[in-house]
Short mmCIF file of C-alpha atoms in Angstrom, two decimals:
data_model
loop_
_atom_site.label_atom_id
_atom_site.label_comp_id
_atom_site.label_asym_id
_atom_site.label_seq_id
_atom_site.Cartn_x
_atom_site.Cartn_y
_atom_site.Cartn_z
CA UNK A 29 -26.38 -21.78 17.58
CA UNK A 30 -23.79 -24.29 16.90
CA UNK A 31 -24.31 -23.94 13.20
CA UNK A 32 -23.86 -20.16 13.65
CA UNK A 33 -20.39 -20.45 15.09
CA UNK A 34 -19.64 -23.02 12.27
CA UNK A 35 -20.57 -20.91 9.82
CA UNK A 36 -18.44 -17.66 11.48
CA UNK A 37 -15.30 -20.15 11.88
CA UNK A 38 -15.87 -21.07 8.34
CA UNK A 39 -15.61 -17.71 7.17
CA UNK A 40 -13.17 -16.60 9.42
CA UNK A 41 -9.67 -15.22 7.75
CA UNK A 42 -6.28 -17.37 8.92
CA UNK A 43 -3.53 -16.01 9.99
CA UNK A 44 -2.10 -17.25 6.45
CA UNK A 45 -4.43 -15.21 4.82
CA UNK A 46 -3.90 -11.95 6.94
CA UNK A 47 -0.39 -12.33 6.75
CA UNK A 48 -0.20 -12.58 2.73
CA UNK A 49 -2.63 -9.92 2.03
CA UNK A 50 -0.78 -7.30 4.09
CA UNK A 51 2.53 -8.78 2.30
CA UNK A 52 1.31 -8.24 -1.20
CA UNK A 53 -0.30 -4.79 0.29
CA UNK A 54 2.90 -3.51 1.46
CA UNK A 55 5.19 -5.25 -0.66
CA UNK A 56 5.36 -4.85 -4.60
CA UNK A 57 8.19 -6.41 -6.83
CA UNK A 58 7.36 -2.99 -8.99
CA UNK A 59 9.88 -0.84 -6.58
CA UNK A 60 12.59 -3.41 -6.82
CA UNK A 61 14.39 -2.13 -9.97
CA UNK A 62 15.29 1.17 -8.55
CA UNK A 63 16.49 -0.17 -5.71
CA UNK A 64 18.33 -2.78 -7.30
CA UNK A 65 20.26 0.20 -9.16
CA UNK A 66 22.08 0.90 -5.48
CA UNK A 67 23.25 -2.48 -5.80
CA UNK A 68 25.02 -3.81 -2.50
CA UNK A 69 23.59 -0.74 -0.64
CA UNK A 70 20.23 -1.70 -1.19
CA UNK A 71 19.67 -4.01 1.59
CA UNK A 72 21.13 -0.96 4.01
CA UNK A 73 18.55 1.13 2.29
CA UNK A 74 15.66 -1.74 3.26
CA UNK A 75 17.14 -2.41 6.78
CA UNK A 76 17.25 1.32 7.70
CA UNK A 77 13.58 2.17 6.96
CA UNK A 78 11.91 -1.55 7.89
CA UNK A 79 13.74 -0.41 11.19
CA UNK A 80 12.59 2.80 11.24
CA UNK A 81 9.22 2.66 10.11
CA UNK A 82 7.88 -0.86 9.28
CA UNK A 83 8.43 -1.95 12.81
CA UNK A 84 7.10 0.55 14.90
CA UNK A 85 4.07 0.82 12.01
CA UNK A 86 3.63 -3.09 12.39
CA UNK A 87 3.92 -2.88 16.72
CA UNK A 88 1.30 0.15 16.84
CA UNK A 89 -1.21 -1.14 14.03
CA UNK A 90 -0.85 -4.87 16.43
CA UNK A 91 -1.82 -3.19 19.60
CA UNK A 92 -4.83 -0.49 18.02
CA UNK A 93 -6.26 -3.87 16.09
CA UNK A 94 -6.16 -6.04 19.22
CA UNK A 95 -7.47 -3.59 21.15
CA UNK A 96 -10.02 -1.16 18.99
CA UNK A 97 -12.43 -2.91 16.71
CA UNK A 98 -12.26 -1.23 12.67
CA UNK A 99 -9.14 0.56 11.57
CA UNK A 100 -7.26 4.08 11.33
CA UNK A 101 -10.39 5.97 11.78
CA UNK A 102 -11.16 4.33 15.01
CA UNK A 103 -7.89 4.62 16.25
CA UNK A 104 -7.32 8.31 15.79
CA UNK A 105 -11.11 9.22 16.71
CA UNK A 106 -10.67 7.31 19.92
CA UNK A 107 -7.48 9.98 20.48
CA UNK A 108 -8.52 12.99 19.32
CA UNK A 109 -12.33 12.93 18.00
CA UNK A 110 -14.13 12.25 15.46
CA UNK A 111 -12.91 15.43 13.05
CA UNK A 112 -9.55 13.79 12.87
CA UNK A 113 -10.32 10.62 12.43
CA UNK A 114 -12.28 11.67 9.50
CA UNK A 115 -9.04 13.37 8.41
CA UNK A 116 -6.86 10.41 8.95
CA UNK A 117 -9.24 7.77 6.96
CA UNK A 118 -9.98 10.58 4.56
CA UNK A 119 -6.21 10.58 3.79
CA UNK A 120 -5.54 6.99 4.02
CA UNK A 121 -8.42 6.91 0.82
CA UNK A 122 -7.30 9.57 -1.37
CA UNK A 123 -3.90 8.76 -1.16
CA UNK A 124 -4.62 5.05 -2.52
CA UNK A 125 -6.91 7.05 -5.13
CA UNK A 126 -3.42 8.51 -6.24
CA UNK A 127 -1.79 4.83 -6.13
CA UNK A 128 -4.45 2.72 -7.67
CA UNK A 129 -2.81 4.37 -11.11
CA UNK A 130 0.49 3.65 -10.14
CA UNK A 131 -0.09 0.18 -9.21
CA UNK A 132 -2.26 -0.24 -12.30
CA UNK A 133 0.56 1.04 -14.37
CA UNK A 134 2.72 -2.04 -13.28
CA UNK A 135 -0.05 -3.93 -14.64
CA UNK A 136 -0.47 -2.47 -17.66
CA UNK A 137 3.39 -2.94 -17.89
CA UNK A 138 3.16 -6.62 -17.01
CA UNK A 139 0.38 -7.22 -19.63
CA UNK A 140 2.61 -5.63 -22.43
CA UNK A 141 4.88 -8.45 -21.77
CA UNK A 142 2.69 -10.99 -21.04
CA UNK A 143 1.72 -10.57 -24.65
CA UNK A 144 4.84 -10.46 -26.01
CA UNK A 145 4.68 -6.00 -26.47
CA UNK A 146 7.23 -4.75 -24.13
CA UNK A 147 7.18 -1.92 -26.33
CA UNK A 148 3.38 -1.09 -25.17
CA UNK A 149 4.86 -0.62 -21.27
CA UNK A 150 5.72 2.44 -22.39
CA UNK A 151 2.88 3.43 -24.32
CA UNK A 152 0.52 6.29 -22.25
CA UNK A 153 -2.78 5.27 -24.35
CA UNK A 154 -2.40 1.98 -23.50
CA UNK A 155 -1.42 2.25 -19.83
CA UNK A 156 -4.13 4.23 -19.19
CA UNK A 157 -6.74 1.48 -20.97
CA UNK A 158 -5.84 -0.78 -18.69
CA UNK A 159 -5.88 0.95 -15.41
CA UNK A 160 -9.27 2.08 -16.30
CA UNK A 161 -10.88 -1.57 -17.34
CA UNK A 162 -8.52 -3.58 -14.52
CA UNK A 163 -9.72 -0.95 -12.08
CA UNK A 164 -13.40 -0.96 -12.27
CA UNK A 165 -13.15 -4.62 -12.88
CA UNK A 166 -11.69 -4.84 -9.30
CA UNK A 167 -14.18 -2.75 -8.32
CA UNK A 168 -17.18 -4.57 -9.26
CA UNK A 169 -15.39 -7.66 -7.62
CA UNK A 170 -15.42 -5.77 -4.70
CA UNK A 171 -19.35 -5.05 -5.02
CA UNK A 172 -19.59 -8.81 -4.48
CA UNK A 173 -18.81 -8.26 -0.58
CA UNK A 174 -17.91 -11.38 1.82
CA UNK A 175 -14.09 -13.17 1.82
CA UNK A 176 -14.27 -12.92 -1.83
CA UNK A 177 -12.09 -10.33 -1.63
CA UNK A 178 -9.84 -12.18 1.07
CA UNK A 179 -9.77 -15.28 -1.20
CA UNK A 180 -8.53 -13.26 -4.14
CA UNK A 181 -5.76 -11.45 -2.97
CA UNK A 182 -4.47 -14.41 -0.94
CA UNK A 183 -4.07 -16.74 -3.95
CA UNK A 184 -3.29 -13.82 -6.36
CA UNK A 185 -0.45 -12.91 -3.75
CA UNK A 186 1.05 -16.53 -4.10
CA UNK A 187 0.96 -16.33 -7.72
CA UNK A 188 2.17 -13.02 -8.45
CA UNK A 189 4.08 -11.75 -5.18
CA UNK A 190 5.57 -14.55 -3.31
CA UNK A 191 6.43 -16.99 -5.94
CA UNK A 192 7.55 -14.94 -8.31
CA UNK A 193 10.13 -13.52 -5.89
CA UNK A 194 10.56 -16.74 -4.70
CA UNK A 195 12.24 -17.53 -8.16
CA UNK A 196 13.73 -14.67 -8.36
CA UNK A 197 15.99 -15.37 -5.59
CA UNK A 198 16.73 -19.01 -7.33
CA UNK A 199 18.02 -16.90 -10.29
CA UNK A 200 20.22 -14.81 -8.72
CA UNK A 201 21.40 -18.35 -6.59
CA UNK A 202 21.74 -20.48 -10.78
CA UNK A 203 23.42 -16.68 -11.86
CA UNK A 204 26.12 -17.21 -9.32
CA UNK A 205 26.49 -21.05 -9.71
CA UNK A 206 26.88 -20.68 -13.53
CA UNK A 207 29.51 -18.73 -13.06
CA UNK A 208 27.67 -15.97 -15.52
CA UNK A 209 29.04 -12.23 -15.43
CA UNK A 210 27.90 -10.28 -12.29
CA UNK A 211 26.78 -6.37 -13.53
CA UNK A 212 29.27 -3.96 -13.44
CA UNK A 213 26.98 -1.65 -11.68
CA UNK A 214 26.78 -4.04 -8.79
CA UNK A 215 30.53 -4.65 -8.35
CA UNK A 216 30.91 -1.11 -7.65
CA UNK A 217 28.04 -0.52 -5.70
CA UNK A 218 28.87 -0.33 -1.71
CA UNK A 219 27.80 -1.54 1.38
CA UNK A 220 26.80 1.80 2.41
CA UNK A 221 24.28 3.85 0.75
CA UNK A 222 26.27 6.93 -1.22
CA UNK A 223 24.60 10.15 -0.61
CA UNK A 224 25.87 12.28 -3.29
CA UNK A 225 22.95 15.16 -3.02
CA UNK A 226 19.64 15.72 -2.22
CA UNK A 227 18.20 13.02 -4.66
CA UNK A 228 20.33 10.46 -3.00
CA UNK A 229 18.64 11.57 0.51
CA UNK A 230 15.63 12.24 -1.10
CA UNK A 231 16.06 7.99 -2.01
CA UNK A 232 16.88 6.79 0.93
CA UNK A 233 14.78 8.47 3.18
CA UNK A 234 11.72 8.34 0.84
CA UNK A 235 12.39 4.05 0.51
CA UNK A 236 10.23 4.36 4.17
CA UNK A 237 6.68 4.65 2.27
CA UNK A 238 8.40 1.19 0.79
CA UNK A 239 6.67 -0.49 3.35
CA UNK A 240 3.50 1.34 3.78
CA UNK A 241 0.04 0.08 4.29
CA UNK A 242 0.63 -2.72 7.22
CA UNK A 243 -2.03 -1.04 9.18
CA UNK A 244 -4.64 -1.55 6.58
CA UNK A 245 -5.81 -4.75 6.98
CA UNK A 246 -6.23 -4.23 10.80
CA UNK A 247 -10.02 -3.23 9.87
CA UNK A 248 -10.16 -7.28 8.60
CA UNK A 249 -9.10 -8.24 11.96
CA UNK A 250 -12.32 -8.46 13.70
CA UNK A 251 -13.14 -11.41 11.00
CA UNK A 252 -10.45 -13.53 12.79
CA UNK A 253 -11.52 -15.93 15.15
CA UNK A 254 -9.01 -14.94 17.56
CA UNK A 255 -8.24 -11.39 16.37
CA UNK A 256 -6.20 -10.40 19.87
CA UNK A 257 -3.40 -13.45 19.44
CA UNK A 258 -3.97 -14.42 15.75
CA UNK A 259 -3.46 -10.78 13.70
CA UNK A 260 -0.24 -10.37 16.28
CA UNK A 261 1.10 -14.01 14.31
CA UNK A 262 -0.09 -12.51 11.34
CA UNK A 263 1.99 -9.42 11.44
CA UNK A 264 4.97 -11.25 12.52
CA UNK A 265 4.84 -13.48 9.51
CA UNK A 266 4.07 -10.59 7.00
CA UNK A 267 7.30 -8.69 8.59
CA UNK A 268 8.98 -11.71 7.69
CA UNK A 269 8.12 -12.53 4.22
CA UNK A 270 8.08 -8.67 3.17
CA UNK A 271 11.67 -8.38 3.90
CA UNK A 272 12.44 -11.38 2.00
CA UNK A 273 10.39 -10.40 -0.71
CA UNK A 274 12.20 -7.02 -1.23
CA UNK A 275 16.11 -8.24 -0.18
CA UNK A 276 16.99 -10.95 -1.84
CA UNK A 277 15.21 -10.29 -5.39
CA UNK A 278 16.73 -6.93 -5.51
CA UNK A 279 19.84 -8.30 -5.06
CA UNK A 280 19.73 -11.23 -7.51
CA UNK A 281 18.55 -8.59 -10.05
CA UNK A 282 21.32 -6.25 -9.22
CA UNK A 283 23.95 -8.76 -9.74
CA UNK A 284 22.22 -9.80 -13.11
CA UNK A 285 21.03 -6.88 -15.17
CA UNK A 286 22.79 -3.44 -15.40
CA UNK A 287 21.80 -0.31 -13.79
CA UNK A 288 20.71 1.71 -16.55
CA UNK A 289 18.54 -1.21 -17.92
CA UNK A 290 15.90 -0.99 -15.42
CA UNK A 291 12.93 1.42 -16.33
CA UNK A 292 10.40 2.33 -12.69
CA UNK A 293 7.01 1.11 -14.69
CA UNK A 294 8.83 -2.27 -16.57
CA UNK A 295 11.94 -3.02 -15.10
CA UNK A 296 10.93 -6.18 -13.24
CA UNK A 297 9.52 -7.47 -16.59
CA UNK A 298 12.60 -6.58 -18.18
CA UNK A 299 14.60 -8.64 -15.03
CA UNK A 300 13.10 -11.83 -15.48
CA UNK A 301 13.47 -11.35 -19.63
CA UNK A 302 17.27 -11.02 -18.91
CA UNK A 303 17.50 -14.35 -16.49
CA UNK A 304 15.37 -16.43 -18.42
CA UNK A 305 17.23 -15.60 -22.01
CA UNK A 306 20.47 -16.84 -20.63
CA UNK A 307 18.74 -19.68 -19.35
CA UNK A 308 17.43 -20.50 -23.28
CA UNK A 309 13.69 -20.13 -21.83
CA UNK A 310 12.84 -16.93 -23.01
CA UNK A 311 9.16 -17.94 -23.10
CA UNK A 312 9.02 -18.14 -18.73
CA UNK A 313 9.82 -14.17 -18.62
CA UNK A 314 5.90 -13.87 -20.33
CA UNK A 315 4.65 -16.51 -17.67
CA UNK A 316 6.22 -14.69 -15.01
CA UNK A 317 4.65 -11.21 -16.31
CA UNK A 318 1.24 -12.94 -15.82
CA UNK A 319 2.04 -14.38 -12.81
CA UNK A 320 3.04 -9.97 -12.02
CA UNK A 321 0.03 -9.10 -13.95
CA UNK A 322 -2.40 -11.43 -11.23
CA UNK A 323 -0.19 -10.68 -8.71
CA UNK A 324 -0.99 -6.60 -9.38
CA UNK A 325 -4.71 -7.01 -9.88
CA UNK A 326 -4.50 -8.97 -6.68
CA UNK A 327 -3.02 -5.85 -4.73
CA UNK A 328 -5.61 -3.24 -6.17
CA UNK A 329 -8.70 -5.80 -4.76
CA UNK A 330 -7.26 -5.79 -1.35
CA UNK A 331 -6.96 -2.35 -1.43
CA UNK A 332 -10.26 -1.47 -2.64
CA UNK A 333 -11.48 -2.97 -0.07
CA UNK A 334 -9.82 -1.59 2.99
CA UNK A 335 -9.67 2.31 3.18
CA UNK A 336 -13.30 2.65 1.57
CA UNK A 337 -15.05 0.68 3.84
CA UNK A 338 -13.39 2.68 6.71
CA UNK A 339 -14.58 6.07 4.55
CA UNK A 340 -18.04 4.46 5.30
CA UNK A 341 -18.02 3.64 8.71
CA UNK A 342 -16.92 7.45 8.91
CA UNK A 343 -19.20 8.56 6.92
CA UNK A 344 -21.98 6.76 8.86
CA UNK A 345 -21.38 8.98 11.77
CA UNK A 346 -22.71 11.56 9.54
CA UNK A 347 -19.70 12.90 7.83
CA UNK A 348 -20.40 12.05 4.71
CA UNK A 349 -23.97 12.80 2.33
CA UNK A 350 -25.98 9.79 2.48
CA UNK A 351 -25.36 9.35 -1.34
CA UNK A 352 -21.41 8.28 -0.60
CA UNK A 353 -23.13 6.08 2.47
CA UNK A 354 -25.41 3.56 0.15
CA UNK A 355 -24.63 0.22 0.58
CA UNK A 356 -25.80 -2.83 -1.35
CA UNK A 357 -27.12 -6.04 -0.25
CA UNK A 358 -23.23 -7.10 0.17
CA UNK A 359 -23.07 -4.29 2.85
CA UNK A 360 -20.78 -3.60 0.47
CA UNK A 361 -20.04 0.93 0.36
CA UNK A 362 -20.72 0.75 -4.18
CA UNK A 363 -21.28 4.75 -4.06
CA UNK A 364 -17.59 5.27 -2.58
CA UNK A 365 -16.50 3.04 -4.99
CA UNK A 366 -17.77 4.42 -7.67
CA UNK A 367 -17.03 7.99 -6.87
CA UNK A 368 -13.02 6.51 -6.56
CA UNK A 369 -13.23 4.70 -9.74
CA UNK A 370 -14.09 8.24 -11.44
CA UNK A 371 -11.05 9.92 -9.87
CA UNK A 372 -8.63 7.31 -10.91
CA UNK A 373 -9.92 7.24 -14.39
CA UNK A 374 -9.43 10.99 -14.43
CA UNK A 375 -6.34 10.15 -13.23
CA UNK A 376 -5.06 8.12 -15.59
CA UNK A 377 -5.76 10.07 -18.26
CA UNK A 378 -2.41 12.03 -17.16
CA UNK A 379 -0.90 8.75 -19.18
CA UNK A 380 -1.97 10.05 -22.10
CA UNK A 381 -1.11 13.83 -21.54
CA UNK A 382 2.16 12.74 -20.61
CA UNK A 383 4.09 10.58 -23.27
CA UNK A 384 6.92 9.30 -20.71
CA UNK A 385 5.14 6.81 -18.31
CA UNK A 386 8.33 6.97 -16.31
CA UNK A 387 7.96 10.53 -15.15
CA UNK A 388 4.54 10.20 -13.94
CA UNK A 389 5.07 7.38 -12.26
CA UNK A 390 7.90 9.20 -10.24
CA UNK A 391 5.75 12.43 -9.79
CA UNK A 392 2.53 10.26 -8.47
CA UNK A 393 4.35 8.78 -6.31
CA UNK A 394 5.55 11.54 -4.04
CA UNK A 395 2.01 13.05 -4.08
CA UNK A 396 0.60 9.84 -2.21
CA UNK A 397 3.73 9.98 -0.03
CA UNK A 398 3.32 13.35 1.21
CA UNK A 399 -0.29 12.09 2.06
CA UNK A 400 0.32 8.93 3.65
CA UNK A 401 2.87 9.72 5.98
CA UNK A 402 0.74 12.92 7.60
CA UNK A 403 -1.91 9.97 8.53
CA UNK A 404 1.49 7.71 10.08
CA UNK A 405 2.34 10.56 11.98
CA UNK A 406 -1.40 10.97 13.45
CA UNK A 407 -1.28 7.44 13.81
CA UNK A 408 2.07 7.33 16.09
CA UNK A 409 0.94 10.39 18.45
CA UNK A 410 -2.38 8.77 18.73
CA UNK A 411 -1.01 5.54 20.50
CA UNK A 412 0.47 7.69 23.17
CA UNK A 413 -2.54 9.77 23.88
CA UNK A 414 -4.62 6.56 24.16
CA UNK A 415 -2.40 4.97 26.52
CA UNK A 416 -2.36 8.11 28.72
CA UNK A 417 -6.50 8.69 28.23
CA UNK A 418 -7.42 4.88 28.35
CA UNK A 419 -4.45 3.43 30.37
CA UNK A 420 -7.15 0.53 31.77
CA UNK A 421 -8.22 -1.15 28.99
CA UNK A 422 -7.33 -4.58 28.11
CA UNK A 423 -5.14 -4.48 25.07
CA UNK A 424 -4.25 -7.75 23.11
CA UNK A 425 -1.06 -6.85 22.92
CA UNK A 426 0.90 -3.60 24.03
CA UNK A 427 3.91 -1.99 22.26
CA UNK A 428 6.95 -2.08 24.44
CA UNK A 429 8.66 1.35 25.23
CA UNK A 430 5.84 2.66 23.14
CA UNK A 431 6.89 6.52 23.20
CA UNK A 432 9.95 5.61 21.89
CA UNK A 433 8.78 3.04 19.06
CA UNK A 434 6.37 5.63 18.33
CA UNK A 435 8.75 8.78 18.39
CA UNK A 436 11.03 6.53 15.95
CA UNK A 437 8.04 6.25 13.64
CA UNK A 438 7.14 9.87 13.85
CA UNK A 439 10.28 11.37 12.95
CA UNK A 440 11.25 8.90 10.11
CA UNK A 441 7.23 9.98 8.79
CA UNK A 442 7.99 13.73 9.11
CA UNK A 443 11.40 13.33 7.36
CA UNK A 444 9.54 11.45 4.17
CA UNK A 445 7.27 14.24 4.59
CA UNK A 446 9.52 16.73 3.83
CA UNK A 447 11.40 14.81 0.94
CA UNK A 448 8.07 14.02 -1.10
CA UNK A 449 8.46 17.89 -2.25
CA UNK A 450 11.97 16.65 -3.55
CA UNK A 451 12.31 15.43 -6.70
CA UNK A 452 14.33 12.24 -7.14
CA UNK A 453 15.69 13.10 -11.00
CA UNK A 454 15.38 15.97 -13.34
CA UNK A 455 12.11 14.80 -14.57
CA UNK A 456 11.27 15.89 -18.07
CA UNK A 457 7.02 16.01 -17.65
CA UNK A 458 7.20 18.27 -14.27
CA UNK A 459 10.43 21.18 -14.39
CA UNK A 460 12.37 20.45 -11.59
CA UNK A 461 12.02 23.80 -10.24
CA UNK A 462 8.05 23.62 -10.21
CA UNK A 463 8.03 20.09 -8.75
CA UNK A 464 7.35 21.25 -5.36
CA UNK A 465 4.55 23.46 -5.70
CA UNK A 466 2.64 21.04 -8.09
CA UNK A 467 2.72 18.73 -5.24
CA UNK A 468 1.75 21.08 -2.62
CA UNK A 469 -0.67 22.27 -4.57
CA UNK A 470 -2.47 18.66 -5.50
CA UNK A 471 -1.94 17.45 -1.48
CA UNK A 472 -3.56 20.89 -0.99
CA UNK A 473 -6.37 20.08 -2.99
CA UNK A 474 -6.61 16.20 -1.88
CA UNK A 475 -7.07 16.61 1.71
CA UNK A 476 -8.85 19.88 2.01
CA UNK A 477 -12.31 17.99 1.35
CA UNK A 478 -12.90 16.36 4.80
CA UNK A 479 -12.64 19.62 6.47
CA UNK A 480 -15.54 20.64 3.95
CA UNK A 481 -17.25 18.23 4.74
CA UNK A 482 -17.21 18.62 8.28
CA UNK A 483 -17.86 22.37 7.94
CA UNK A 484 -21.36 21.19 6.13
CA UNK A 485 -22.10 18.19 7.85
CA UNK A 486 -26.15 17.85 9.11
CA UNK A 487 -27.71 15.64 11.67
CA UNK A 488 -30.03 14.17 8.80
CA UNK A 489 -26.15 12.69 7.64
CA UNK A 490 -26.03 10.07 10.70
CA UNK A 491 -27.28 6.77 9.58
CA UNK A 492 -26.29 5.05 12.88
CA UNK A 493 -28.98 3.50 14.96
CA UNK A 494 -29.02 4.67 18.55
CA UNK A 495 -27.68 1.00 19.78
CA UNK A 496 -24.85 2.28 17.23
CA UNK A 497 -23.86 5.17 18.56
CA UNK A 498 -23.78 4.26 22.23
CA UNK A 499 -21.32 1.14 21.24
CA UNK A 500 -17.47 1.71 21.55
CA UNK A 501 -15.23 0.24 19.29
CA UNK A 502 -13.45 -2.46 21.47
CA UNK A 503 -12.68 -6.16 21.30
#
């Protein structure tokens, strides 16, 4: 018995570990270069939405994990049944389907200069090679089940989240001491975020899906040893180190490099480059893009793992055919994962269709938006109904003033729901004018499919033993 528990506490993630995997989850140095081009205004722009969002996200996803066992699924099938909680999982998958490319596109960006081709960052062929090998790469990783996946994106967080905005931040700090010449762009820039149109709102109000995806490693929480006091630490400390991860770089690059410099898919790459030439160490700007390039790969492996395996536990309840429900002898869900990998290398084929990397980037990106943030806003009603239905059950920990916190975080989702139809620039791929239909029509398309499969679902779907089925989901 003893060497049971030995072997559980050996295996059992830290609070370290918790806490950097949901920082390099939620926080990417890929979306610091357009906020960098606000220059002072930028930490405004980070304030307002960690405010408005990341807290009451990081408050509600503390209290559902201490209190429900497994992860957005749970949480909204415990408020409203188990149709909608195949909707919100459903949602919280296909809209990382939609950012694996985008993510992967960073990479492919931070390889290009890694090897000393910045040119290739903006080369569709070539981005879309590597999403497709670094993708189903990570996804056979995945296949190997356990902490391997814990182990990964913890030390590939150090290496290519935290430290490398770690030095960023000395940078900017040498920049200043040197006495070198602070951008003009930044010297301009204000305190206060301009709003000079719709894009500008469209900016600022979209900057909340900035800090998405703190609830997703509340499914890992059950493999703490102390889930209901340890993943509360954990979220503390990610809060912490995400908004120091996205302030202070941003402004250290704002001061250094000019506005119209900094590219969406390479401008971090192109960052460092500028720092480390004036330094006479050109050669660290390719180290750091490896350090990016781990730090990326690192990111996609986390998120592999999360949202599919809660597709699975859905799909167990008979949801899903039993074809998407094989596991292997990881317990690992290898049929999801290899129906995802398809879709994103369908996906980034749109790479190659579309010479500017740029504009694809931009027009992904509000597609998994308007996704994300319908599943936020089931997420934030569902705390209140639970409260009201369940108001006995021992929580971990319970969100203060939680219709408030949660009305906050509903509104601020709704909002970014609303701007995701807006496009941010006059893109060249997608007429500005048809931007808003092609996105209806592909979130349309993208979360339709759980309602199909709930139409056609038979009882020969439910692979859950009766022991299963009679079990609730609490700690």
């Amino acid at each position: 018995m003893n060497k049971n528990n030995n072997s559980t506490q050996k295996n059992a993630l830290s609070i370290f570990q918790i806490a950097v995997m949901t920082t390099i989850s939620v926080a990417s140095l890929r979306t610091l270069p357009p906020m960098a081009e606000e220059g002072k205004a930028s930490i405004l722009m980070y304030i307002i939405p960690a405010i408005l969002f990341l807290i009451p996200t990081s408050l509600v996803s503390a209290e559902f994990a201490t209190t429900y066992k497994g992860g957005v699924y749970i949480w909204i099938r415990e408020a409203f049944g188990n149709r909608m909680g195949f909707v919100a999982i459903w949602l919280q998958w296909i809209q990382n389907v939609v950012w694996y490319p985008v993510q992967l596109a960073f990479v492919a960006a931070a390889l290009a200069f890694t090897i000393n081709r910045g040119d290739l960052s903006n080369s569709g062929i070539f981005t879309a090679i590597v999403i497709i090998v670094v993708y189903w790469f990570s996804t056979f990783l995945a296949f190997k089940g356990g902490n391997l996946f814990a182990k990964v994106s913890s030390i590939g967080g150090m290496i290519g989240v935290l430290i490398p905005g770690a030095i960023l931040i000395i940078l900017g700090l040498l920049w200043i001491v040197q006495g070198q010449p602070i951008s003009e762009s930044y010297l301009q820039s204000s305190y206060i975020p301009k709003v000079t149109g719709i894009s500008s709102l469209v900016l600022i109000v979209s900057n909340v899906l900035s800090y998405a995806g703190m609830e997703m490693n509340a499914v890992h929480a059950g493999q703490m040893e102390n889930p209901k006091k340890d993943f509360t630490k954990a979220i503390t400390l990610a809060f912490i180190l995400i908004l120091c991860v996205f302030i202070f770089p941003t402004l250290s690059i704002a001061m250094a490099v000019p506005a119209d410099k900094l590219g969406m898919a390479n401008g971090i790459m192109v960052a460092f480059q500028v720092f480390f030439e004036k330094l006479h160490i050109g050669w660290m700007s390719n180290v750091m893009s490896g350090a990016m390039f781990l730090g990326a790969i690192a990111s996609v492996v986390t998120w592999v793992a999360g949202p599919s395996k809660g597709l699975l536990d859905a799909g167990r309840t008979g949801l899903l055919p039993p074809i998407l429900q094989k596991i292997n002898k990881n317990n690992v869900q290898v049929n999801i994962l290899i129906f995802q990998g398809i879709i994103v290398s369908i996906l980034a084929m749109i790479y190659v269709l579309f010479p500017d990397v740029s504009d694809v980037f931009i027009a992904l990106i509000g597609m998994a938006a308007a996704l994300y943030v319908v599943m936020y806003m089931l997420m934030f009603i569902a705390i209140i109904v639970l409260r009201k239905k369940e108001p006995n059950i021992e929580r971990g920990y319970k969100v203060p003033a939680v219709n408030i916190v949660s009305g906050i975080g509903f509104i601020s989702c709704a909002l970014a729901f609303i701007m995701s139809f807006v496009p941010t620039t006059n893109e060249a791929a997608i007429p500005r004018n048809m931007y808003p239909i092609i996105v209806a029509i592909v979130v349309f398309l993208l979360g339709i499919p759980p309602f199909i499969f709930y139409a056609l679902k038979k009882p020969s779907w439910d692979m859950r033993s009766s022991q299963e089925k009679e079990k609730r989901p609490i700690h």
